[in-house]
C-alpha angles and dihedrals in degrees: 000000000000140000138190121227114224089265088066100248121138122237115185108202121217121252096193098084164322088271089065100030087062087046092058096045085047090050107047098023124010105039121160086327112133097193087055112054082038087063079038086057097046098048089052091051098048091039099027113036095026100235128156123254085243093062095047093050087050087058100043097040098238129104114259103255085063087048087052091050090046077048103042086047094049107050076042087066101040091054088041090049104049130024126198104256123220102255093048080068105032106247134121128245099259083056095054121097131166 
């Protein structure tokens, strides 16, 4: 699979494994950023794992409506961050909206 970020650059992201699907994601969007990889965490954890807001909030410390706007900012920048690209899905060009 692969995105482009708003700038236009391609990123192909791997399909061996979680190692190097958490590289990339370190390497074009996280970083070094704490507050990023805390709202990552969070979101594995509610679409990944399942959990509750309110157990979450019990492991970050925080109630769960601030637990659904980190949520809510998070999956925002991703989407904001990275875009399908046309040939992830197939289509040409001319087929691909935003």
């Amino acid at each position: 699979m692969s995105v482009a970020k708003p700038n236009g650059t391609k990123v192909v992201l791997p399909r061996t494994g979680a190692d190097e699907f958490w590289q990339t994601v370190h390497d074009h969007y996280a970083g070094d950023d704490a507050r990023k990889w805390k709202y990552l965490a969070m979101l594995a954890l509610r679409e990944n794992a399942g959990w509750p807001l309110d157990r979450i909030g019990n492991v970050f410390g925080h109630p769960k409506g601030h637990i659904t706007r980190c949520l809510r900012r998070i999956k925002e920048e991703l989407r904001g961050n990275f875009r399908r690209s046309p040939d992830f899905l197939e289509l040409s060009d001319d087929n691909f909206e935003l």
